XYZ file of C-alpha atoms in Angstrom:
668
model
C 10.833 48.623 -51.996
C 11.986 51.709 -53.799
C 15.548 52.204 -54.848
C 17.258 55.190 -56.444
C 16.971 55.574 -60.168
C 19.626 53.816 -62.191
C 20.463 56.379 -64.826
C 22.905 54.184 -66.641
C 21.866 50.581 -66.495
C 23.934 48.364 -68.765
C 21.978 45.773 -70.672
C 23.332 42.318 -71.418
C 25.784 42.212 -74.301
C 24.411 41.354 -77.686
C 25.026 37.922 -79.154
C 27.688 39.440 -81.376
C 29.635 40.664 -78.397
C 29.122 44.369 -79.092
C 29.176 46.947 -76.287
C 26.017 46.653 -74.163
C 23.337 49.264 -74.465
C 23.745 52.096 -71.921
C 20.250 53.530 -72.418
C 18.264 54.948 -69.542
C 14.799 53.454 -69.061
C 12.490 56.273 -67.909
C 9.440 53.995 -67.790
C 11.135 52.057 -64.960
C 11.102 55.203 -62.847
C 7.422 55.443 -63.725
C 6.956 51.902 -62.448
C 8.671 52.991 -59.244
C 6.189 55.847 -59.014
C 3.267 53.421 -59.387
C 4.747 51.161 -56.717
C 5.423 53.917 -54.166
C 1.947 55.375 -54.668
C 0.462 51.956 -53.892
C 2.543 51.686 -50.726
C 1.760 55.236 -49.583
C -1.971 54.843 -50.101
C -1.969 51.521 -48.255
C -0.137 52.967 -45.267
C -2.187 56.162 -45.255
C -5.632 54.804 -46.194
C -5.585 51.012 -45.770
C -9.351 50.821 -46.029
C -9.220 52.403 -49.481
C -6.224 50.570 -50.951
C -6.284 47.305 -49.013
C -3.634 45.596 -51.141
C -1.247 48.496 -51.632
C 1.495 46.479 -49.979
C 2.040 44.850 -53.399
C 4.027 47.967 -54.242
C 6.954 46.308 -52.469
C 6.602 43.284 -54.770
C 6.750 45.579 -57.784
C 9.965 47.079 -56.389
C 11.439 43.610 -55.930
C 10.833 42.696 -59.577
C 12.317 46.021 -60.706
C 15.383 45.526 -58.518
C 15.938 41.998 -59.744
C 15.793 43.266 -63.321
C 18.000 46.343 -62.968
C 20.623 44.839 -60.678
C 20.996 41.721 -62.818
C 21.121 43.859 -65.964
C 23.919 45.898 -64.412
C 25.841 42.883 -63.087
C 25.549 40.818 -66.245
C 26.731 43.726 -68.378
C 29.757 44.307 -66.162
C 30.588 40.607 -65.978
C 30.416 40.152 -69.738
C 32.590 43.222 -70.222
C 34.980 41.834 -67.570
C 34.779 45.005 -65.464
C 32.867 43.544 -62.509
C 34.365 43.588 -59.028
C 32.397 42.580 -55.960
C 33.678 45.437 -53.807
C 33.098 47.870 -56.631
C 29.482 46.764 -56.897
C 28.977 47.108 -53.136
C 30.540 50.572 -53.205
C 28.027 51.655 -55.850
C 25.170 50.312 -53.729
C 26.510 52.174 -50.708
C 26.685 55.494 -52.572
C 23.153 55.133 -53.822
C 21.431 53.808 -50.706
C 23.126 54.502 -47.401
C 23.413 58.327 -47.330
C 19.648 58.809 -47.633
C 18.991 55.974 -45.187
C 21.409 57.392 -42.620
C 19.858 60.855 -42.973
C 16.420 59.375 -42.382
C 17.541 57.345 -39.353
C 19.112 60.438 -37.807
C 16.003 62.522 -38.447
C 13.668 59.905 -37.017
C 15.871 59.477 -33.939
C 15.744 63.242 -33.364
C 11.971 63.421 -33.797
C 11.543 60.391 -31.566
C 13.455 62.112 -28.775
C 10.708 64.735 -28.608
C 7.691 62.485 -29.205
C 8.287 58.924 -28.018
C 7.902 57.698 -24.463
C 10.866 55.733 -23.109
C 9.428 52.284 -23.886
C 8.775 53.241 -27.511
C 12.140 55.006 -27.802
C 13.873 51.934 -26.404
C 12.024 49.765 -28.936
C 13.159 52.151 -31.670
C 16.744 51.729 -30.439
C 16.448 47.952 -30.552
C 15.163 48.065 -34.117
C 17.855 50.568 -35.140
C 20.557 48.079 -34.169
C 19.133 45.380 -36.446
C 18.233 47.756 -39.264
C 21.745 49.240 -39.246
C 23.345 45.834 -39.829
C 20.843 44.888 -42.567
C 18.900 42.408 -40.421
C 15.727 44.425 -39.946
C 13.562 41.696 -41.441
C 14.746 39.235 -38.787
C 14.050 41.781 -36.033
C 10.507 42.529 -37.138
C 9.728 38.881 -37.826
C 10.630 38.209 -34.199
C 8.575 41.144 -32.877
C 5.235 41.165 -34.672
C 3.374 40.457 -37.854
C 3.427 43.175 -40.476
C -0.343 43.403 -40.420
C -0.671 43.359 -36.623
C -1.919 46.585 -34.980
C 1.258 47.107 -32.870
C 3.117 47.504 -36.159
C 1.681 51.017 -36.387
C 4.161 52.184 -33.734
C 7.296 50.532 -35.156
C 9.019 53.484 -36.772
C 11.434 51.410 -38.874
C 9.108 48.545 -39.747
C 9.155 49.433 -43.425
C 12.904 48.802 -43.583
C 12.313 45.046 -43.576
C 12.189 45.253 -47.374
C 15.442 47.217 -47.472
C 17.034 44.374 -45.490
C 15.724 41.799 -47.968
C 17.275 43.709 -50.863
C 20.517 44.346 -49.007
C 20.848 40.620 -48.374
C 20.117 40.056 -52.066
C 22.907 42.504 -52.991
C 25.384 40.597 -50.840
C 24.524 37.150 -52.190
C 23.367 37.576 -55.777
C 26.555 38.972 -57.391
C 28.553 35.992 -56.149
C 25.904 33.492 -57.227
C 25.424 35.162 -60.612
C 29.191 35.172 -61.218
C 29.152 31.402 -60.736
C 26.082 30.978 -62.965
C 27.614 33.117 -65.718
C 30.055 30.285 -66.355
C 27.185 28.307 -67.860
C 27.303 28.241 -71.640
C 24.422 29.855 -73.471
C 21.769 32.358 -72.569
C 19.085 29.671 -72.322
C 21.000 27.624 -69.753
C 21.738 30.698 -67.640
C 18.174 31.992 -67.775
C 16.811 28.516 -67.116
C 18.911 28.181 -63.963
C 17.643 31.537 -62.683
C 14.055 30.493 -63.424
C 14.673 27.247 -61.535
C 15.945 29.179 -58.506
C 12.891 31.389 -58.669
C 10.568 28.377 -58.930
C 12.121 26.748 -55.863
C 11.707 30.011 -53.952
C 8.079 30.310 -55.053
C 7.283 26.752 -53.960
C 9.027 27.473 -50.669
C 6.895 30.599 -50.167
C 3.643 28.808 -50.922
C 4.504 25.901 -48.645
C 5.708 28.179 -45.803
C 2.636 30.404 -45.690
C 0.221 27.991 -43.928
C 2.618 27.319 -41.061
C 4.466 30.626 -40.799
C 3.018 33.416 -42.909
C 5.184 36.058 -41.244
C 8.343 34.159 -42.202
C 7.139 33.960 -45.799
C 6.461 37.694 -45.755
C 9.729 38.936 -44.262
C 12.497 36.589 -45.385
C 14.662 36.620 -48.502
C 14.288 32.922 -49.343
C 10.495 33.012 -49.894
C 10.768 36.447 -51.531
C 13.628 35.585 -53.884
C 11.295 34.418 -56.668
C 10.121 38.005 -57.186
C 13.715 39.191 -57.575
C 14.506 36.212 -59.803
C 11.567 37.063 -62.044
C 13.194 40.408 -62.807
C 16.614 38.762 -63.079
C 15.341 36.263 -65.639
C 13.994 39.108 -67.779
C 17.374 40.839 -67.685
C 19.281 37.688 -68.665
C 16.831 36.583 -71.363
C 17.192 39.910 -73.153
C 14.384 41.902 -74.813
C 11.387 39.795 -75.831
C 10.390 41.184 -79.198
C 6.721 42.039 -79.764
C 6.394 43.263 -83.332
C 2.701 44.136 -83.235
C 2.227 47.521 -81.573
C -1.349 46.681 -80.565
C -0.220 43.490 -78.873
C 2.453 45.433 -77.001
C -0.094 48.061 -75.930
C -2.457 45.318 -74.782
C 0.344 43.708 -72.750
C 1.138 47.038 -71.068
C -2.540 47.675 -70.329
C -3.200 44.226 -68.880
C 0.003 44.363 -66.838
C -0.798 47.759 -65.336
C -4.341 46.594 -64.627
C -3.017 43.520 -62.796
C -0.946 45.723 -60.494
C -3.721 48.249 -59.852
C -6.364 45.569 -59.344
C -4.116 43.796 -56.842
C -3.665 47.048 -54.939
C -7.407 47.570 -54.606
C -8.664 43.999 -54.281
C -6.083 42.091 -52.234
C -6.388 41.740 -48.471
C -3.727 40.680 -45.998
C -4.304 36.969 -45.867
C -3.035 33.418 -46.110
C -1.911 33.407 -49.765
C 0.593 36.252 -49.659
C 3.347 36.493 -50.856
C 2.634 33.259 -52.720
C -0.154 32.851 -55.253
C -1.747 36.176 -54.330
C 1.444 38.035 -55.275
C 1.586 36.532 -58.779
C -0.673 39.058 -60.581
C 1.311 42.083 -59.374
C 4.674 40.425 -60.053
C 3.699 39.144 -63.477
C 2.195 42.560 -64.190
C 5.533 44.156 -63.320
C 7.327 41.740 -65.616
C 4.819 42.484 -68.357
C 5.405 46.229 -68.068
C 9.162 45.693 -68.357
C 8.707 43.550 -71.475
C 6.330 46.106 -73.004
C 8.606 49.003 -72.070
C 11.605 47.397 -73.759
C 9.571 47.180 -76.972
C 7.844 49.971 -78.833
C 5.999 52.785 -77.126
C 2.407 52.553 -75.988
C 0.015 54.818 -74.105
C 0.753 53.103 -70.758
C 4.515 53.142 -71.248
C 4.402 56.795 -72.354
C 2.461 57.642 -69.177
C 5.034 55.856 -67.043
C 7.829 57.706 -68.846
C 6.204 61.122 -68.423
C 8.035 63.799 -66.428
C 5.696 63.740 -63.386
C 5.868 59.944 -63.117
C 9.636 59.928 -63.568
C 10.065 62.590 -60.887
C 8.053 60.579 -58.354
C 10.121 57.546 -59.309
C 13.344 59.473 -58.772
C 12.355 60.459 -55.214
C 10.657 57.127 -54.473
C 13.511 55.760 -52.364
C 13.608 58.778 -50.053
C 9.819 58.917 -50.057
C 9.688 55.299 -48.966
C 12.195 55.983 -46.211
C 10.383 58.996 -44.750
C 6.657 58.401 -45.154
C 6.197 55.526 -42.691
C 8.086 57.021 -39.716
C 6.198 60.300 -40.126
C 2.835 58.540 -40.262
C 3.727 56.389 -37.270
C 4.965 59.347 -35.212
C 1.869 61.386 -36.046
C -0.434 58.555 -34.984
C 1.615 57.990 -31.849
C 1.439 61.662 -30.904
C -2.289 61.881 -31.630
C -3.046 58.593 -29.792
C -5.721 57.889 -32.396
C -6.209 57.408 -36.102
C -5.430 60.479 -38.152
C -8.118 62.417 -39.968
C -7.995 62.633 -43.747
C -6.688 66.199 -43.581
C -3.994 65.221 -41.057
C -2.960 62.247 -43.165
C -2.674 64.384 -46.274
C -0.562 66.843 -44.295
C 1.825 64.068 -43.229
C 2.064 62.819 -46.816
C 2.824 66.349 -47.991
C 5.594 66.616 -45.397
C 6.921 63.240 -46.546
C 6.959 64.428 -50.145
C 8.828 67.601 -49.177
C 11.432 65.727 -47.117
C 11.848 63.132 -49.865
C 12.456 65.857 -52.449
C 15.043 67.542 -50.206
C 16.693 64.195 -49.483
C 16.905 63.356 -53.178
C 18.178 66.797 -54.155
C 20.683 67.419 -51.361
C 21.664 63.926 -50.159
C 21.205 61.351 -52.913
C 22.174 63.339 -55.987
C 25.303 65.149 -54.698
C 26.824 61.885 -53.502
C 25.890 59.941 -56.603
C 26.981 62.722 -58.970
C 29.575 64.868 -57.199
C 30.332 68.136 -58.972
C 33.785 69.601 -58.818
C 35.027 67.490 -55.928
C 36.716 64.199 -56.665
C 34.458 61.182 -56.387
C 35.115 59.072 -53.307
C 37.215 55.988 -53.907
C 35.880 52.488 -53.409
C 37.803 52.170 -50.139
C 36.513 55.513 -48.857
C 32.951 54.619 -49.763
C 33.032 51.252 -48.036
C 34.760 52.846 -45.050
C 31.908 55.352 -44.848
C 29.417 52.475 -44.879
C 31.161 50.570 -42.102
C 31.528 53.719 -39.995
C 27.874 54.662 -40.467
C 26.668 51.172 -39.623
C 28.760 51.152 -36.444
C 27.600 54.626 -35.380
C 23.891 53.903 -35.816
C 24.152 50.443 -34.276
C 25.903 51.962 -31.242
C 23.231 54.661 -31.009
C 20.574 51.965 -31.017
C 22.416 50.004 -28.345
C 22.735 53.145 -26.245
C 18.994 53.803 -26.435
C 18.288 50.200 -25.491
C 20.693 50.175 -22.542
C 19.441 53.577 -21.339
C 15.832 52.298 -21.349
C 14.788 54.925 -23.879
C 16.272 57.879 -21.948
C 13.480 58.419 -19.404
C 15.255 61.423 -17.889
C 14.382 63.392 -21.023
C 11.236 64.164 -19.062
C 11.396 66.466 -16.028
C 10.471 65.915 -12.383
C 7.934 63.303 -11.352
C 7.245 62.357 -14.958
C 10.915 61.523 -15.472
C 10.921 59.403 -12.306
C 7.774 57.634 -13.444
C 9.351 56.719 -16.765
C 12.587 55.699 -15.093
C 10.631 53.290 -12.889
C 8.866 51.916 -15.980
C 12.213 50.953 -17.446
C 13.236 48.792 -14.496
C 11.845 45.269 -14.422
C 12.674 42.300 -12.231
C 16.484 42.429 -11.744
C 16.627 38.634 -11.224
C 14.891 37.831 -14.515
C 17.880 37.591 -16.855
C 19.724 34.936 -14.829
C 16.874 33.240 -12.991
C 13.857 33.067 -15.314
C 13.492 30.147 -17.715
C 13.488 26.389 -17.372
C 17.189 26.279 -18.225
C 17.989 28.389 -15.134
C 15.571 26.860 -12.654
C 18.016 24.525 -10.912
C 21.221 26.554 -11.236
C 22.590 30.003 -10.378
C 21.647 29.664 -6.706
C 24.344 32.166 -5.799
C 22.577 34.810 -7.914
C 18.937 33.728 -7.671
C 18.716 33.147 -3.914
C 16.896 36.156 -2.438
C 16.212 36.828 1.233
C 18.251 34.746 3.646
C 21.305 33.148 2.069
C 20.948 29.386 2.262
C 23.816 26.923 2.419
C 24.487 24.582 -0.501
C 22.903 21.587 1.183
C 19.908 23.337 2.766
C 16.410 23.867 1.453
C 14.673 26.969 0.236
C 11.806 28.189 2.421
C 9.687 29.766 -0.306
C 9.488 29.656 -4.111
C 7.628 31.505 -6.848
C 6.222 29.402 -9.712
C 4.522 30.636 -12.887
C 4.946 32.568 -16.121
C 6.026 36.173 -16.743
C 3.066 37.364 -14.672
C 4.685 35.567 -11.749
C 8.189 36.749 -12.583
C 7.225 40.408 -12.174
C 6.287 39.825 -8.501
C 9.850 38.728 -7.628
C 11.057 42.112 -6.231
C 8.049 42.227 -3.869
C 8.517 38.650 -2.668
C 12.281 39.105 -2.320
C 11.776 42.104 -0.011
C 9.233 40.193 2.079
C 11.565 37.198 2.303
C 14.452 39.382 3.473
C 12.314 40.989 6.169
C 11.226 37.591 7.457
C 14.606 35.817 7.223
C 13.371 33.409 4.556
C 15.393 31.882 1.725
C 13.604 32.005 -1.607
C 13.959 32.057 -5.384
C 11.860 32.229 -8.507
C 11.288 29.197 -10.715
C 9.459 30.755 -13.656
C 9.079 30.271 -17.397
C 7.336 32.657 -19.795
C 4.123 31.291 -21.331
C 4.068 28.323 -18.950
C 1.554 28.447 -16.139
C 2.085 26.675 -12.805
C -0.416 23.905 -13.535
C 1.048 20.417 -13.792
C 0.594 17.906 -16.606
C -1.442 20.047 -18.997
C -0.667 21.532 -22.375
C -2.316 24.403 -24.197
C -3.072 23.255 -27.716
C -2.910 26.767 -29.157
C 0.795 27.035 -28.347
C 3.441 25.979 -30.887
C 4.790 22.456 -30.399
C 8.175 23.768 -29.260
C 6.576 25.911 -26.554
C 4.353 23.044 -25.421
C 7.447 20.888 -24.955
C 9.189 23.708 -23.113
C 6.246 23.936 -20.721
C 6.286 20.159 -20.180
C 9.982 20.421 -19.307
C 9.195 23.320 -16.982
C 6.545 21.389 -15.060
C 8.912 18.478 -14.546
C 11.645 20.902 -13.467
C 9.296 22.424 -10.886
C 8.658 18.947 -9.486
C 12.398 18.325 -9.312
C 12.885 21.635 -7.530
C 10.245 20.692 -4.953
C 11.871 17.290 -4.441
C 15.295 18.897 -3.969
C 13.924 21.283 -1.327
C 12.193 19.075 1.279
C 11.778 21.925 3.768
C 9.924 24.155 1.320
C 7.230 25.897 3.360
C 5.372 28.127 0.906
C 4.894 28.123 -2.857
C 3.480 31.228 -4.538
C 1.619 30.546 -7.775
C 0.862 33.308 -10.238
C 0.271 33.589 -13.970
C -1.646 35.301 -16.686
C -4.450 33.029 -15.605
C -6.889 34.108 -18.306
C -4.634 32.672 -21.011
C -5.150 29.187 -19.556
C -8.834 29.170 -20.416
C -8.063 28.070 -23.967
C -8.259 24.419 -24.913
C -6.005 22.292 -22.694
C -5.363 18.571 -22.565
C -3.775 16.351 -19.959
C -0.375 14.892 -20.767
C -1.315 11.965 -18.536
C -4.732 10.968 -19.891
C -4.661 12.921 -23.188
C -8.190 14.048 -22.378
C -9.464 17.627 -22.132
C -8.842 19.558 -18.918
C -10.507 22.735 -17.659
C -8.630 25.437 -15.780
C -10.247 24.893 -12.374
C -9.458 21.174 -12.367
C -5.869 21.680 -13.540
C -5.200 24.258 -10.825
C -6.824 22.122 -8.141
C -4.730 19.070 -9.061
C -1.523 21.126 -8.850
C -2.451 22.690 -5.501
C -3.406 19.358 -3.961
C -0.132 17.788 -5.067
C 1.757 20.568 -3.303
C -0.429 20.301 -0.190
C 0.186 16.548 -0.087
C 3.858 17.441 0.400
C 2.904 19.714 3.316
C 3.632 22.886 1.321
C 1.310 25.838 1.763
C 0.160 27.650 -1.361
C -0.470 31.342 -1.996
C -2.445 32.072 -5.184
C -1.875 35.563 -6.560
C -4.536 36.834 -8.914
C -3.640 38.559 -12.144
C -3.072 42.274 -12.442
C -5.436 44.135 -14.805
C -4.043 44.123 -18.338
C -4.361 47.052 -20.712
C -4.749 47.054 -24.476
C -2.563 50.171 -24.382
C -0.904 51.361 -21.214
C -2.167 54.903 -20.399
C 1.313 56.146 -19.522
C 1.082 59.286 -21.634
C -2.286 60.198 -20.192
C -1.059 59.779 -16.636
C 2.188 61.637 -17.389
C 0.167 64.595 -18.682
C -2.061 64.482 -15.607
C 0.956 64.396 -13.270
C 2.662 67.244 -15.106
C -0.446 69.438 -15.051
C -1.903 68.390 -11.679
C -4.819 66.856 -13.529
C -7.022 63.887 -12.591
C -5.363 60.533 -13.250
C -8.766 58.868 -12.847
C -9.567 60.039 -16.364
C -6.815 57.702 -17.599
C -8.234 54.476 -16.176
C -10.099 51.546 -17.641
C -13.620 50.577 -16.505
C -13.670 48.119 -13.597
C -16.492 46.190 -15.229
C -14.219 45.330 -18.186
C -11.483 44.017 -15.887
C -13.978 42.033 -13.800
C -15.453 40.504 -16.923
C -12.032 39.325 -18.087
C -11.053 37.871 -14.730
C -14.435 36.390 -13.856
C -13.573 32.944 -15.224
C -10.373 32.498 -13.203
C -10.320 34.528 -9.988
C -13.499 32.984 -8.483
C -12.008 29.500 -9.003
C -8.924 30.448 -7.010
C -10.991 32.120 -4.324
C -13.187 29.028 -3.990
C -10.158 26.744 -3.828
C -8.629 28.823 -1.029
C -11.921 28.726 0.851
C -12.124 24.913 0.977
C -8.477 23.844 1.088
C -6.576 24.231 4.340
C -3.201 25.937 3.854
C -4.229 27.604 0.573
C -4.522 31.393 0.358
C -5.699 33.785 -2.346
C -5.024 37.482 -2.982
C -7.219 39.329 -5.489
C -4.672 41.676 -7.095
C -7.303 43.485 -9.148
C -8.819 44.891 -5.928
C -5.547 46.708 -5.301
C -5.598 48.473 -8.664
C -9.333 49.006 -9.021
C -11.821 51.207 -7.264
C -15.561 50.828 -7.574
C -15.657 52.135 -11.145
C -12.127 52.544 -12.521
C -8.874 50.570 -12.577
C -5.566 52.454 -12.726
C -1.955 51.262 -13.140
C -1.059 53.207 -9.996
C -0.469 52.009 -6.412
C 0.173 54.387 -3.542
C 1.063 57.175 -5.941
C 3.534 55.032 -7.896
C 3.037 54.179 -11.554
C 3.314 50.412 -11.205
C 3.537 49.033 -14.738
C 6.427 48.307 -17.076
C 4.235 47.448 -20.070
C 0.500 46.789 -20.586
C 0.652 43.408 -18.828
C 3.597 43.485 -16.404
C 4.690 45.361 -13.315
C 7.923 47.276 -12.965
C 10.200 46.521 -10.031
C 9.008 49.704 -8.321
C 5.400 48.731 -9.030
C 5.860 45.280 -7.527
C 7.438 46.740 -4.392
C 4.606 49.266 -4.110
C 2.283 46.318 -3.356
C 4.139 45.614 -0.102
C 1.554 47.339 2.079
C -1.356 45.908 0.063
C -0.664 42.155 0.191
C -0.916 40.120 3.376
C 1.414 37.148 3.074
C 0.453 34.070 5.117
C 2.365 33.361 8.327
C 5.249 30.949 7.861
C 5.273 28.076 10.324
């Protein structure tokens, strides 16, 4: 990840104890230029530069080298203070970052729909407090398609470095007490080796963790740190030095063009680019060569100087342009966005970075003032992110019916927070009891079992229960279908155990409510077609058999069962298309998805439920797809109401809009 140029980077003190070298290293800015070009080309033309993401690894090695060089020099000269170091980092990094965040938030207000603007707000909270890598690890893989709409995704690497800045000075200060350069460098190499082994071992089980987190990335920073602590490695032969520079640059460039996102990164696959970066530093600290001269040239240095701001701006602009276009950008459009990024980066460097780093005339801000600015900025942007999240992405930015549509999209099941989840299934009756209020020792009349595709029906069922004087509640758990004694092998072990606990909790709920009259089962049924095994026999189980066993167990307890089919899911919810049609009195039918595609997806589950309802007394089935689909097209609209909250779930308004479309069975 790019960082501002360090114009005065102290080198370690010489063995004789003389003042450390204060020389500027222009070739390092050239290395930054090479790294940012790799990143830009990967983000703009991933098919051309498939491994351009290694530019971030180059930045990590550079940062480890420069920061350790700076820290070690200050520590040896006994002028290091932790708060002083942090204040310098703040002056060099936060003003440009804050300017970018503000600009992206403003652009997003005009371009993003509420769901995307809310997601931006959520990410802004984490990014502001230097935990962006944790946020994006939790949301999606870096290489996953949804990443294209995460405007601050690229800041994961800033978070890694920020965490490094907080930890490394303290750790290095402790390590500096070791006697001798060899012992100190050896300890840093050992830390790097442990991190590298950790990265390699983590990749098979959790590649996203290895990609985003500091611990498996630390070896790249430690590689640069070791170079700084070891001091210049003398290469007397100019041809050998030139060969080292050439091979090192080739390793970086080859990695950028040949690597693919895959199972060996950032472990073994990252080694060539990282070792190439180290090789360029070693060669650059020795005599000149053609490669080093090219890196130290004025054009390369200039790109290196603006690389931090360029890194900040390029990804949000690309993401916003793709979001607005609702398609991949053409080559001309992509070049236009890159040109705009270059212009904004130059302005940011000239009028934000440089004036704060090198104030002219005015007195330089004190350490206390600088850190106060950082804390204030972090609080302001975190609060802005929280506000966007709590306001559901400000749907009322849009006028009239479109604003109402987006407002409805932001409202999900109001019972979900306190009532969904296995941990809530048997408690919170005072909050989760909908319809008729039951006494503490009485039984519920109806219950809703299933995963998040059951949870979203709660507002509809609650209204029906209230109208019919029935006491009900949801007993739901995301990712866990209402089919007893089975486990989906594709789920992580922790989730499989959670689902086992959920199934047993459902049984306990049924036992505790002997007068239960109706159970409603719903789920993302198609996801239960993957390989399943029985927790009783350990043998394979197919969906139809698992559902039938669950239904018959409920019927044996004289409980009637209503099976709700799954709503059509969308790869991308056509909210923008429908909003444009509503605003311009256009045809919303043009925004739908073909019925044949929905039928094909549901054909392996819905017929099984329909057949079960046909042969089992007291079992009913409602085909939800018929409500959303005509003969040719399916739309996320019911009775003129946009019914969805996201591509696979209904909003509260959407669930209630089904009231006139679903015939609930009579309750005895």
